[in-house]
PDB file of C-alpha atoms in Angstrom:
ATOM      1  CA  GLU A   1     -16.352  -0.701 -30.472  1.00 81.00           C
ATOM      2  CA  ALA A   2     -18.747   1.558 -28.514  1.00 79.00           C
ATOM      3  CA  GLN A   3     -17.193   4.852 -28.060  1.00 92.00           C
ATOM      4  CA  VAL A   4     -17.245   8.610 -27.882  1.00 96.00           C
ATOM      5  CA  THR A   5     -14.757  10.348 -30.024  1.00 97.00           C
ATOM      6  CA  GLN A   6     -13.640  13.892 -29.877  1.00 97.00           C
ATOM      7  CA  ASN A   7     -11.401  15.937 -32.204  1.00 97.00           C
ATOM      8  CA  PRO A   8      -9.036  17.387 -31.931  1.00 97.00           C
ATOM      9  CA  ARG A   9      -7.451  15.965 -28.928  1.00 96.00           C
ATOM     10  CA  TYR A  10      -5.210  19.019 -28.469  1.00 97.00           C
ATOM     11  CA  LEU A  11      -5.557  22.513 -29.721  1.00 97.00           C
ATOM     12  CA  ILE A  12      -3.608  25.807 -29.250  1.00 97.00           C
ATOM     13  CA  THR A  13      -5.313  28.828 -30.582  1.00 96.00           C
ATOM     14  CA  VAL A  14      -5.467  32.614 -30.272  1.00 97.00           C
ATOM     15  CA  THR A  15      -8.041  34.877 -28.817  1.00 97.00           C
ATOM     16  CA  GLY A  16     -10.961  35.539 -31.124  1.00 96.00           C
ATOM     17  CA  LYS A  17     -10.338  32.719 -33.709  1.00 97.00           C
ATOM     18  CA  LYS A  18     -13.500  30.729 -34.003  1.00 97.00           C
ATOM     19  CA  LEU A  19     -13.110  27.030 -33.256  1.00 97.00           C
ATOM     20  CA  THR A  20     -15.180  23.846 -33.243  1.00 98.00           C
ATOM     21  CA  VAL A  21     -14.543  20.706 -31.233  1.00 98.00           C
ATOM     22  CA  THR A  22     -16.299  17.782 -32.670  1.00 98.00           C
ATOM     23  CA  CYS A  23     -17.858  14.972 -30.606  1.00 98.00           C
ATOM     24  CA  SER A  24     -19.347  11.824 -32.079  1.00 98.00           C
ATOM     25  CA  GLN A  25     -20.915   8.702 -30.458  1.00 97.00           C
ATOM     26  CA  ASN A  26     -21.738   5.380 -32.158  1.00 95.00           C
ATOM     27  CA  MET A  27     -24.131   4.002 -29.418  1.00 93.00           C
ATOM     28  CA  ASN A  28     -27.269   5.601 -30.681  1.00 93.00           C
ATOM     29  CA  HIS A  29     -27.462   7.605 -27.448  1.00 93.00           C
ATOM     30  CA  GLU A  30     -30.158  10.357 -27.112  1.00 92.00           C
ATOM     31  CA  TYR A  31     -28.420  12.326 -24.419  1.00 91.00           C
ATOM     32  CA  MET A  32     -25.133  14.216 -25.022  1.00 93.00           C
ATOM     33  CA  SER A  33     -23.366  16.656 -23.044  1.00 93.00           C
ATOM     34  CA  TRP A  34     -20.186  18.849 -22.874  1.00 96.00           C
ATOM     35  CA  TYR A  35     -18.030  19.474 -19.764  1.00 95.00           C
ATOM     36  CA  ARG A  36     -15.038  21.499 -18.876  1.00 96.00           C
ATOM     37  CA  GLN A  37     -12.543  20.348 -16.280  1.00 94.00           C
ATOM     38  CA  ASP A  38     -10.341  22.839 -14.459  1.00 91.00           C
ATOM     39  CA  PRO A  39      -8.064  22.290 -11.485  1.00 84.00           C
ATOM     40  CA  GLY A  40      -9.656  22.736  -8.279  1.00 79.00           C
ATOM     41  CA  LEU A  41     -13.098  23.135  -9.845  1.00 82.00           C
ATOM     42  CA  GLY A  42     -13.798  19.634 -11.212  1.00 84.00           C
ATOM     43  CA  LEU A  43     -16.101  18.908 -14.018  1.00 90.00           C
ATOM     44  CA  ARG A  44     -18.660  21.574 -14.884  1.00 91.00           C
ATOM     45  CA  GLN A  45     -21.448  21.055 -17.412  1.00 90.00           C
ATOM     46  CA  ILE A  46     -21.407  23.457 -20.322  1.00 95.00           C
ATOM     47  CA  TYR A  47     -24.483  22.337 -22.420  1.00 94.00           C
ATOM     48  CA  TYR A  48     -26.404  19.219 -22.811  1.00 92.00           C
ATOM     49  CA  SER A  49     -28.876  17.829 -25.403  1.00 92.00           C
ATOM     50  CA  MET A  50     -31.761  15.451 -24.641  1.00 89.00           C
ATOM     51  CA  ASN A  51     -32.213  14.623 -28.306  1.00 91.00           C
ATOM     52  CA  VAL A  52     -31.858  15.963 -31.888  1.00 94.00           C
ATOM     53  CA  GLU A  53     -32.639  19.739 -32.010  1.00 95.00           C
ATOM     54  CA  VAL A  54     -33.019  19.856 -28.290  1.00 93.00           C
ATOM     55  CA  THR A  55     -30.182  21.531 -26.345  1.00 95.00           C
ATOM     56  CA  ASP A  56     -30.082  23.223 -22.958  1.00 92.00           C
ATOM     57  CA  LYS A  57     -27.632  25.181 -20.932  1.00 92.00           C
ATOM     58  CA  GLY A  58     -25.607  23.703 -18.220  1.00 89.00           C
ATOM     59  CA  ASP A  59     -23.857  25.448 -15.399  1.00 87.00           C
ATOM     60  CA  VAL A  60     -21.224  27.391 -17.427  1.00 94.00           C
ATOM     61  CA  PRO A  61     -22.674  28.052 -20.914  1.00 97.00           C
ATOM     62  CA  GLU A  62     -21.261  31.545 -21.523  1.00 97.00           C
ATOM     63  CA  GLY A  63     -19.011  31.814 -24.518  1.00 97.00           C
ATOM     64  CA  TYR A  64     -20.099  28.471 -26.025  1.00 98.00           C
ATOM     65  CA  LYS A  65     -22.606  27.269 -28.548  1.00 98.00           C
ATOM     66  CA  VAL A  66     -23.677  23.812 -29.534  1.00 98.00           C
ATOM     67  CA  SER A  67     -25.857  22.098 -32.060  1.00 97.00           C
ATOM     68  CA  ARG A  68     -27.570  18.779 -32.311  1.00 97.00           C
ATOM     69  CA  LYS A  69     -28.563  18.297 -35.998  1.00 97.00           C
ATOM     70  CA  GLU A  70     -27.853  14.665 -35.936  1.00 97.00           C
ATOM     71  CA  LYS A  71     -28.212  12.052 -33.102  1.00 96.00           C
ATOM     72  CA  ARG A  72     -24.608  10.991 -33.217  1.00 97.00           C
ATOM     73  CA  ASN A  73     -22.805  14.473 -33.320  1.00 98.00           C
ATOM     74  CA  PHE A  74     -22.743  17.154 -30.842  1.00 98.00           C
ATOM     75  CA  PRO A  75     -20.194  19.810 -31.756  1.00 98.00           C
ATOM     76  CA  LEU A  76     -18.971  22.476 -29.294  1.00 98.00           C
ATOM     77  CA  ILE A  77     -18.421  25.928 -30.850  1.00 98.00           C
ATOM     78  CA  LEU A  78     -16.351  28.695 -29.406  1.00 98.00           C
ATOM     79  CA  GLU A  79     -17.233  31.855 -31.597  1.00 96.00           C
ATOM     80  CA  SER A  80     -14.662  34.015 -30.045  1.00 97.00           C
ATOM     81  CA  PRO A  81     -12.356  32.066 -27.668  1.00 98.00           C
ATOM     82  CA  SER A  82     -10.821  33.880 -24.794  1.00 97.00           C
ATOM     83  CA  PRO A  83      -7.935  32.806 -22.432  1.00 97.00           C
ATOM     84  CA  ASN A  84     -10.392  31.842 -19.664  1.00 97.00           C
ATOM     85  CA  GLN A  85     -11.709  29.098 -21.895  1.00 98.00           C
ATOM     86  CA  THR A  86      -8.290  27.331 -21.636  1.00 98.00           C
ATOM     87  CA  SER A  87      -9.298  24.033 -20.231  1.00 97.00           C
ATOM     88  CA  LEU A  88      -9.828  20.298 -20.681  1.00 97.00           C
ATOM     89  CA  TYR A  89     -13.127  19.475 -22.362  1.00 98.00           C
ATOM     90  CA  PHE A  90     -15.016  16.201 -22.266  1.00 97.00           C
ATOM     91  CA  CYS A  91     -17.961  15.190 -24.335  1.00 97.00           C
ATOM     92  CA  ALA A  92     -20.243  12.489 -22.851  1.00 94.00           C
ATOM     93  CA  SER A  93     -23.382  10.529 -23.992  1.00 94.00           C
ATOM     94  CA  SER A  94     -25.906   8.241 -22.491  1.00 90.00           C
ATOM     95  CA  PHE A  95     -28.936   6.404 -23.730  1.00 86.00           C
ATOM     96  CA  GLY A  96     -31.345   8.791 -21.875  1.00 74.00           C
ATOM     97  CA  GLY A  97     -31.129  11.777 -19.803  1.00 61.00           C
ATOM     98  CA  ARG A  98     -33.334  10.379 -17.135  1.00 55.00           C
ATOM     99  CA  GLY A  99     -33.217   7.457 -14.802  1.00 44.00           C
ATOM    100  CA  THR A 100     -30.122   5.325 -14.307  1.00 52.00           C
ATOM    101  CA  ASP A 101     -28.333   5.954 -17.584  1.00 73.00           C
ATOM    102  CA  THR A 102     -24.675   5.743 -17.524  1.00 80.00           C
ATOM    103  CA  GLN A 103     -22.758   8.596 -19.206  1.00 85.00           C
ATOM    104  CA  TYR A 104     -19.810   7.468 -21.487  1.00 91.00           C
ATOM    105  CA  PHE A 105     -17.070  10.058 -21.737  1.00 94.00           C
ATOM    106  CA  GLY A 106     -14.772  10.813 -24.667  1.00 96.00           C
ATOM    107  CA  PRO A 107     -10.906  11.036 -24.209  1.00 95.00           C
ATOM    108  CA  GLY A 108     -10.947  14.743 -23.783  1.00 96.00           C
ATOM    109  CA  THR A 109      -9.740  17.817 -25.694  1.00 98.00           C
ATOM    110  CA  ARG A 110      -7.089  20.005 -24.167  1.00 97.00           C
ATOM    111  CA  LEU A 111      -7.573  23.578 -25.397  1.00 98.00           C
ATOM    112  CA  THR A 112      -5.165  26.444 -24.877  1.00 97.00           C
ATOM    113  CA  VAL A 113      -6.228  29.876 -25.885  1.00 97.00           C
ATOM    114  CA  LEU A 114      -3.332  32.397 -25.995  1.00 96.00           C
TER     115      LEU A 114
ATOM    116  CA  GLY B   1     -27.135  26.466  -4.260  1.00 33.00           C
ATOM    117  CA  GLU B   2     -26.432  23.003  -5.392  1.00 38.00           C
ATOM    118  CA  SER B   3     -22.915  21.665  -4.562  1.00 48.00           C
ATOM    119  CA  VAL B   4     -21.254  18.278  -4.393  1.00 60.00           C
ATOM    120  CA  GLY B   5     -18.157  18.146  -2.492  1.00 57.00           C
ATOM    121  CA  LEU B   6     -15.566  15.588  -1.355  1.00 51.00           C
ATOM    122  CA  HIS B   7     -14.157  15.661   2.098  1.00 52.00           C
ATOM    123  CA  LEU B   8     -10.547  15.090   1.207  1.00 58.00           C
ATOM    124  CA  PRO B   9      -8.538  16.059  -1.959  1.00 85.00           C
ATOM    125  CA  THR B  10      -6.206  13.068  -1.669  1.00 90.00           C
ATOM    126  CA  LEU B  11      -6.337   9.693   0.071  1.00 93.00           C
ATOM    127  CA  SER B  12      -3.416   7.398   0.485  1.00 95.00           C
ATOM    128  CA  VAL B  13      -4.185   3.673   1.034  1.00 96.00           C
ATOM    129  CA  GLN B  14      -1.959   0.638   1.486  1.00 96.00           C
ATOM    130  CA  GLU B  15      -2.249  -1.944  -1.194  1.00 96.00           C
ATOM    131  CA  GLY B  16      -4.679  -4.638  -0.144  1.00 96.00           C
ATOM    132  CA  ASP B  17      -6.519  -2.405   2.324  1.00 97.00           C
ATOM    133  CA  ASN B  18      -9.979  -1.106   1.875  1.00 97.00           C
ATOM    134  CA  SER B  19     -10.472   2.491   0.627  1.00 96.00           C
ATOM    135  CA  ILE B  20     -13.291   4.741   1.591  1.00 96.00           C
ATOM    136  CA  ILE B  21     -13.853   8.019  -0.429  1.00 95.00           C
ATOM    137  CA  ASN B  22     -16.590  10.344   0.999  1.00 93.00           C
ATOM    138  CA  CYS B  23     -18.797  12.832  -0.630  1.00 92.00           C
ATOM    139  CA  ALA B  24     -21.327  15.408   0.714  1.00 90.00           C
ATOM    140  CA  TYR B  25     -24.260  16.822  -1.315  1.00 87.00           C
ATOM    141  CA  SER B  26     -26.555  19.716  -0.622  1.00 79.00           C
ATOM    142  CA  ASN B  27     -29.464  19.255  -2.888  1.00 83.00           C
ATOM    143  CA  SER B  28     -32.006  17.113  -0.964  1.00 82.00           C
ATOM    144  CA  ALA B  29     -34.082  16.817  -4.211  1.00 83.00           C
ATOM    145  CA  SER B  30     -31.330  14.888  -6.080  1.00 86.00           C
ATOM    146  CA  ASP B  31     -32.544  11.437  -6.957  1.00 86.00           C
ATOM    147  CA  TYR B  32     -29.551   9.781  -8.590  1.00 89.00           C
ATOM    148  CA  PHE B  33     -25.877   9.569  -7.672  1.00 92.00           C
ATOM    149  CA  ILE B  34     -22.888   8.337  -9.479  1.00 92.00           C
ATOM    150  CA  TRP B  35     -19.289   7.555  -8.859  1.00 95.00           C
ATOM    151  CA  TYR B  36     -16.769   7.973 -11.659  1.00 94.00           C
ATOM    152  CA  LYS B  37     -13.002   7.051 -11.842  1.00 96.00           C
ATOM    153  CA  GLN B  38     -10.610   9.144 -13.900  1.00 94.00           C
ATOM    154  CA  GLU B  39      -7.261   7.834 -14.683  1.00 94.00           C
ATOM    155  CA  SER B  40      -4.470  10.062 -15.811  1.00 90.00           C
ATOM    156  CA  GLY B  41      -5.111  11.282 -19.281  1.00 88.00           C
ATOM    157  CA  LYS B  42      -8.388   9.728 -19.802  1.00 91.00           C
ATOM    158  CA  GLY B  43     -12.044  10.737 -19.490  1.00 93.00           C
ATOM    159  CA  PRO B  44     -14.201   9.694 -16.473  1.00 93.00           C
ATOM    160  CA  GLN B  45     -15.367   6.284 -16.372  1.00 93.00           C
ATOM    161  CA  PHE B  46     -18.546   5.028 -14.653  1.00 91.00           C
ATOM    162  CA  ILE B  47     -18.027   2.812 -11.580  1.00 94.00           C
ATOM    163  CA  ILE B  48     -21.418   2.549  -9.779  1.00 94.00           C
ATOM    164  CA  ASP B  49     -24.604   4.449  -9.217  1.00 92.00           C
ATOM    165  CA  ILE B  50     -27.368   4.562  -6.710  1.00 94.00           C
ATOM    166  CA  ARG B  51     -30.857   5.929  -6.622  1.00 91.00           C
ATOM    167  CA  SER B  52     -32.224   7.906  -3.778  1.00 91.00           C
ATOM    168  CA  ASN B  53     -34.771   5.071  -2.813  1.00 93.00           C
ATOM    169  CA  MET B  54     -31.704   2.857  -1.862  1.00 95.00           C
ATOM    170  CA  ASP B  55     -29.128   3.305   0.773  1.00 96.00           C
ATOM    171  CA  LYS B  56     -26.581   0.571  -0.406  1.00 97.00           C
ATOM    172  CA  ARG B  57     -25.602  -0.829  -3.612  1.00 97.00           C
ATOM    173  CA  GLN B  58     -22.626  -3.305  -4.334  1.00 97.00           C
ATOM    174  CA  GLY B  59     -20.669  -3.959  -7.426  1.00 94.00           C
ATOM    175  CA  GLN B  60     -17.415  -5.873  -8.071  1.00 92.00           C
ATOM    176  CA  ARG B  61     -15.187  -4.808  -5.166  1.00 96.00           C
ATOM    177  CA  VAL B  62     -17.017  -1.596  -4.753  1.00 97.00           C
ATOM    178  CA  THR B  63     -19.944  -0.523  -2.587  1.00 98.00           C
ATOM    179  CA  VAL B  64     -21.701   2.718  -2.584  1.00 97.00           C
ATOM    180  CA  LEU B  65     -23.512   3.879   0.618  1.00 97.00           C
ATOM    181  CA  LEU B  66     -26.061   6.710   0.618  1.00 96.00           C
ATOM    182  CA  ASN B  67     -27.172   8.441   3.825  1.00 95.00           C
ATOM    183  CA  LYS B  68     -29.929  10.762   2.774  1.00 92.00           C
ATOM    184  CA  THR B  69     -30.419  12.027   6.429  1.00 92.00           C
ATOM    185  CA  VAL B  70     -27.020  13.759   6.444  1.00 92.00           C
ATOM    186  CA  LYS B  71     -26.736  14.016   2.614  1.00 92.00           C
ATOM    187  CA  HIS B  72     -23.577  11.849   2.458  1.00 93.00           C
ATOM    188  CA  LEU B  73     -22.433   9.432  -0.060  1.00 94.00           C
ATOM    189  CA  SER B  74     -19.447   7.054   0.157  1.00 96.00           C
ATOM    190  CA  LEU B  75     -17.544   4.771  -2.147  1.00 97.00           C
ATOM    191  CA  GLN B  76     -15.849   1.803  -0.747  1.00 97.00           C
ATOM    192  CA  ILE B  77     -13.173  -0.160  -2.645  1.00 98.00           C
ATOM    193  CA  ALA B  78     -12.318  -3.607  -1.234  1.00 97.00           C
ATOM    194  CA  ALA B  79      -8.712  -4.825  -1.361  1.00 97.00           C
ATOM    195  CA  THR B  80      -7.288  -1.758  -3.070  1.00 97.00           C
ATOM    196  CA  GLN B  81      -4.936  -2.547  -6.002  1.00 96.00           C
ATOM    197  CA  PRO B  82      -2.485  -0.414  -7.917  1.00 96.00           C
ATOM    198  CA  GLY B  83      -4.920  -0.172 -10.821  1.00 96.00           C
ATOM    199  CA  ASP B  84      -7.353   1.717  -8.434  1.00 97.00           C
ATOM    200  CA  SER B  85      -4.990   4.680  -8.446  1.00 96.00           C
ATOM    201  CA  ALA B  86      -7.113   7.445  -9.918  1.00 96.00           C
ATOM    202  CA  VAL B  87      -9.177  10.579  -9.271  1.00 94.00           C
ATOM    203  CA  TYR B  88     -12.627   9.638  -8.012  1.00 95.00           C
ATOM    204  CA  PHE B  89     -15.627  11.954  -8.499  1.00 91.00           C
ATOM    205  CA  CYS B  90     -19.115  11.751  -7.082  1.00 93.00           C
ATOM    206  CA  ALA B  91     -21.953  13.247  -9.177  1.00 90.00           C
ATOM    207  CA  GLU B  92     -25.598  14.065  -8.545  1.00 89.00           C
ATOM    208  CA  LYS B  93     -28.327  14.396 -10.925  1.00 83.00           C
ATOM    209  CA  GLY B  94     -31.249  16.559  -9.864  1.00 73.00           C
ATOM    210  CA  ARG B  95     -34.766  16.333 -11.322  1.00 67.00           C
ATOM    211  CA  ASP B  96     -33.890  18.986 -13.842  1.00 72.00           C
ATOM    212  CA  ASP B  97     -31.442  16.426 -15.422  1.00 68.00           C
ATOM    213  CA  LYS B  98     -28.457  18.632 -14.750  1.00 72.00           C
ATOM    214  CA  ILE B  99     -25.523  16.633 -13.490  1.00 77.00           C
ATOM    215  CA  ILE B 100     -23.164  18.210 -10.801  1.00 83.00           C
ATOM    216  CA  PHE B 101     -19.751  16.772 -10.161  1.00 86.00           C
ATOM    217  CA  GLY B 102     -17.715  17.025  -6.968  1.00 86.00           C
ATOM    218  CA  LYS B 103     -14.105  18.171  -7.324  1.00 84.00           C
ATOM    219  CA  GLY B 104     -12.599  14.793  -6.888  1.00 89.00           C
ATOM    220  CA  THR B 105     -10.401  12.840  -4.544  1.00 92.00           C
ATOM    221  CA  ARG B 106      -7.074  11.538  -5.769  1.00 93.00           C
ATOM    222  CA  LEU B 107      -6.455   7.979  -4.415  1.00 96.00           C
ATOM    223  CA  HIS B 108      -2.748   6.921  -4.057  1.00 95.00           C
ATOM    224  CA  ILE B 109      -1.957   3.332  -3.549  1.00 95.00           C
ATOM    225  CA  LEU B 110       1.117   2.682  -1.283  1.00 94.00           C
ATOM    226  CA  PRO B 111       3.108  -0.422  -2.007  1.00 89.00           C
TER     227      PRO B 111
END
């Protein structure tokens, strides 16, 4: 089944404790992206990747890192999480970053930083 | 700056009626627009898209209209069903490949 998976689905952590949210897709997509979703603010793009070893900042990249060493994986790293990073995070992928490529979203990761 | 907004945060529609969800965008250079549906507890799901060289596109029970003159996008859902209850987001993709989402409209279906 074609899908985007994220782990963990739920996470409660404390300020400053490094964490990684994994994202994997099995559709051989080139483009992958991370979003955060907050009430009243909608979905905002954190980082995106056009292909392996190619990553770019989205609209809200501060406090986040990503890497794209393999085509299928695009982990989101919070080196020193803070309470303002409490949010619902979505990973997405598409065949390409241009044109009319549909993005497929993962199920979401709800992160709480205390 | 770029922004994509929806006119109403919630919309209530009688089952069987047509729903119209509106969206305004500000970046005239955007060349691609997408509508997503997000059900409770799930990630957004693609519904329909439209390129800037078109003004109308139809899918199964859905139609997207694009008015570039006033930078307005709408999603029409025909014969609204209980399963259509969700939050609907419009999104635009600028030529820099960044995707900007609107804040969403929650569609309530009345029995």
